[in-house]
């Protein structure tokens, strides 16, 4: 395990030799706080993109540019792998850290295929310098909130014998702090890194998320850095410039459970209020429907039906009936106001 906290930084994707080397030199030249551990350069070579019409990555050729980064800056380099062939090529090229992206992480069969190829590549003589194995494998959380799947993937990868790092990137721009908290509790010895770039999808939020990671005691960060972020060929909105990188770093603290629980609570409140706002929006649509057909806004039988159903459910959940009745009544009254 390299000294922590670990910083993995670099562009979403390798676009050109110049872009890769320019970014790597800027990251290597960044003044490093004394507490910072290893700095690793990242660049996607094979990009898992939603649309086939967007940039899919340069491919194998970019591995040569990453070797130049190793030679010119001394930084270890990381790429994303999603197939056995990519594992083979990356290990043969002497890539130091292999990372598995969120889309692959949703598929345990593919993660096993990757784990098996890594084991095979380490055992054979395909690695640089007569078998130098990669430093580590990093694995993002799956695209959906599923701690069990993330944990299972980590277990599959640990069987390669290499160190495994968990990279928390959230789900569809939701942080899902609970997923990382549970993983941390179950696997305290697996280093946990935060990827604020994919978590937020918004470069303005990257520094504060990095600071949150430090407050929560993460073991490092994976951050997308591009020399001209607005012109990036992928993830242009979330990449930061090399000069902003230093502002993102602050020394991780030892976090106790209360801090983690409060972050989870705040996220639940965000979800709750978004759901309430959505409910009100549907109420307004119902209001329009009723108005067009000359129906009464207040339908007491309907409210009694949903209230009774909720009270039965609340009893099963061990929630107090009075509280549930008060909240349902408040929601109903506001819905009526929205419909009028
Ligand atoms: C990436 O790191 O560039 C990437 C594709 O991330 P994710 O798998 O988290 O979407
Ligand atoms: Mn990206």
XYZ file of C-alpha atoms in Angstrom, residues 102-331:
230
model
C -18.932 1.963 -12.282
C -20.605 0.327 -15.277
C -18.385 -2.751 -15.087
C -18.771 -2.814 -11.321
C -22.496 -3.444 -11.842
C -21.639 -6.825 -13.415
C -19.969 -9.386 -11.111
C -19.435 -11.832 -13.986
C -17.320 -9.247 -15.798
C -15.477 -8.310 -12.598
C -14.616 -12.006 -12.168
C -13.404 -12.165 -15.785
C -11.170 -9.172 -15.070
C -9.930 -10.655 -11.783
C -9.087 -13.936 -13.548
C -7.208 -12.109 -16.316
C -5.215 -10.148 -13.753
C -4.299 -13.352 -11.907
C -3.290 -14.950 -15.180
C -1.270 -11.944 -16.341
C 0.581 -11.734 -13.033
C 1.394 -15.431 -13.157
C 2.646 -15.340 -16.740
C 5.606 -13.392 -18.028
C 3.654 -10.661 -19.706
C 4.443 -7.956 -17.223
C 7.000 -5.242 -17.546
C 10.464 -5.896 -16.077
C 10.014 -9.635 -15.974
C 6.799 -9.679 -14.035
C 6.336 -6.456 -12.081
C 2.735 -6.746 -10.971
C 0.500 -3.684 -10.822
C 0.576 -1.703 -7.583
C -3.146 -2.024 -6.966
C -6.602 -2.438 -8.438
C -9.128 0.310 -7.784
C -12.832 -0.383 -8.114
C -15.613 2.181 -8.266
C -18.960 1.545 -6.648
C -21.615 0.223 -9.052
C -23.843 2.834 -10.747
C -26.618 1.977 -8.313
C -26.624 2.016 -4.513
C -25.538 -1.562 -3.736
C -22.943 -2.107 -1.016
C -23.172 -5.906 -1.264
C -22.242 -5.880 -4.937
C -19.353 -3.466 -4.390
C -18.081 -5.597 -1.480
C -18.416 -8.819 -3.520
C -16.400 -7.254 -6.333
C -13.691 -6.196 -3.903
C -13.556 -9.754 -2.550
C -13.201 -11.122 -6.081
C -10.320 -8.711 -6.768
C -8.564 -9.335 -3.440
C -8.181 -12.957 -4.524
C -5.704 -11.785 -7.181
C -3.355 -11.061 -4.272
C -3.070 -7.369 -5.222
C -4.112 -4.512 -2.932
C -7.611 -3.273 -3.742
C -8.847 0.288 -3.264
C -12.522 1.223 -3.181
C -13.418 4.374 -5.104
C -16.695 5.956 -4.042
C -18.197 7.861 -6.999
C -21.856 7.966 -5.944
C -24.817 7.038 -8.137
C -26.228 9.378 -10.769
C -24.905 12.445 -8.976
C -26.231 11.281 -5.594
C -23.503 10.764 -3.030
C -24.968 7.645 -1.380
C -22.885 8.201 1.777
C -24.593 5.206 3.379
C -23.068 2.847 0.807
C -19.524 4.018 1.618
C -20.208 4.056 5.376
C -21.378 0.433 5.283
C -18.422 -0.635 3.150
C -16.037 1.139 5.535
C -17.559 -0.706 8.487
C -17.436 -4.064 6.739
C -13.977 -3.701 5.172
C -12.009 -1.280 7.354
C -8.681 -2.311 5.869
C -9.663 -1.486 2.264
C -8.535 2.071 1.462
C -11.522 4.236 0.544
C -11.068 7.023 -2.000
C -13.622 9.629 -3.075
C -14.219 10.554 -6.714
C -15.811 14.009 -6.424
C -15.798 14.496 -10.199
C -18.218 11.722 -11.078
C -20.080 12.085 -7.795
C -21.133 15.650 -8.610
C -20.702 15.929 -12.375
C -19.956 19.583 -11.642
C -16.488 21.121 -11.235
C -17.847 23.815 -8.874
C -18.655 21.119 -6.324
C -15.336 19.275 -6.563
C -13.331 21.247 -3.933
C -16.035 21.058 -1.269
C -16.564 17.332 -1.863
C -12.815 16.809 -1.504
C -12.972 18.576 1.844
C -15.941 16.435 2.853
C -13.860 13.355 2.081
C -11.134 14.682 4.388
C -13.697 15.329 7.129
C -15.026 11.783 6.739
C -11.525 10.311 6.960
C -11.226 8.977 3.402
C -7.841 7.589 2.360
C -7.603 9.722 -0.754
C -9.245 11.038 -3.896
C -9.589 10.327 -7.586
C -10.050 13.686 -9.325
C -10.462 14.524 -13.013
C -8.000 17.201 -14.113
C -7.705 18.635 -17.622
C -5.569 21.521 -18.925
C -8.598 23.103 -20.641
C -11.569 21.502 -18.880
C -14.303 23.215 -20.937
C -12.817 21.736 -24.098
C -12.467 18.190 -22.815
C -13.745 15.473 -25.149
C -15.586 13.772 -22.287
C -16.932 14.904 -18.904
C -16.163 18.555 -19.718
C -18.410 19.926 -16.968
C -16.708 18.119 -14.116
C -12.982 18.328 -14.842
C -10.898 20.916 -13.027
C -7.750 22.699 -14.138
C -4.385 21.659 -12.705
C -4.150 25.017 -10.918
C -7.363 24.292 -8.961
C -6.134 20.914 -7.777
C -4.156 22.263 -4.825
C -7.332 23.927 -3.406
C -9.022 20.556 -3.267
C -6.539 18.933 -0.947
C -6.794 19.011 2.787
C -5.534 16.541 5.298
C -7.961 13.727 6.150
C -9.160 13.572 9.754
C -10.116 10.616 11.868
C -13.881 10.663 11.558
C -16.189 9.170 14.123
C -19.495 7.552 13.236
C -21.570 10.595 14.223
C -20.094 12.650 11.362
C -20.889 9.869 8.883
C -24.392 9.444 10.278
C -25.058 13.180 9.956
C -23.981 13.195 6.301
C -26.367 10.307 5.713
C -29.149 12.114 7.557
C -28.641 15.272 5.465
C -28.775 13.233 2.283
C -31.996 11.552 3.414
C -33.479 15.011 4.064
C -32.462 16.117 0.573
C -34.188 13.046 -0.859
C -37.230 13.563 1.327
C -37.708 17.177 0.262
C -37.179 16.331 -3.365
C -39.858 13.679 -3.026
C -42.183 16.163 -1.352
C -41.577 18.696 -4.136
C -42.363 15.965 -6.674
C -45.536 15.060 -4.788
C -46.662 18.697 -4.970
C -45.971 18.795 -8.681
C -48.208 15.743 -9.174
C -50.822 17.433 -6.962
C -50.897 20.424 -9.294
C -51.449 18.091 -12.257
C -54.290 16.392 -10.384
C -55.685 19.869 -9.636
C -55.747 20.701 -13.354
C -57.409 17.395 -14.163
C -60.147 18.002 -11.576
C -60.666 21.595 -12.729
C -61.065 20.580 -16.378
C -63.755 18.060 -15.385
C -65.487 20.219 -12.775
C -64.561 17.872 -9.920
C -64.293 18.860 -6.227
C -60.721 19.422 -5.060
C -61.282 17.773 -1.677
C -62.165 14.089 -1.934
C -62.503 12.902 1.718
C -62.934 9.203 0.849
C -59.674 9.206 -1.104
C -57.776 10.817 1.796
C -59.257 8.339 4.294
C -58.171 5.500 2.016
C -54.549 6.627 1.720
C -54.342 7.506 5.415
C -55.666 4.109 6.554
C -53.327 2.283 4.201
C -50.379 4.285 5.550
C -51.365 3.616 9.161
C -51.409 -0.134 8.528
C -47.968 0.121 6.941
C -46.659 2.351 9.785
C -47.725 -0.236 12.366
C -45.754 -2.915 10.553
C -42.737 -0.595 10.538
C -43.084 0.276 14.205
C -43.746 3.955 13.450
C -46.068 5.832 15.836
C -49.572 6.302 14.388
C -49.942 9.873 15.699
C -46.788 11.080 13.978
C -47.743 9.375 10.723
C -51.253 10.877 10.872
C -49.829 14.387 11.495
C -47.374 14.161 8.596
C -49.991 12.721 6.215
C -52.467 15.417 7.196
C -49.897 18.172 6.632
C -49.019 16.728 3.233
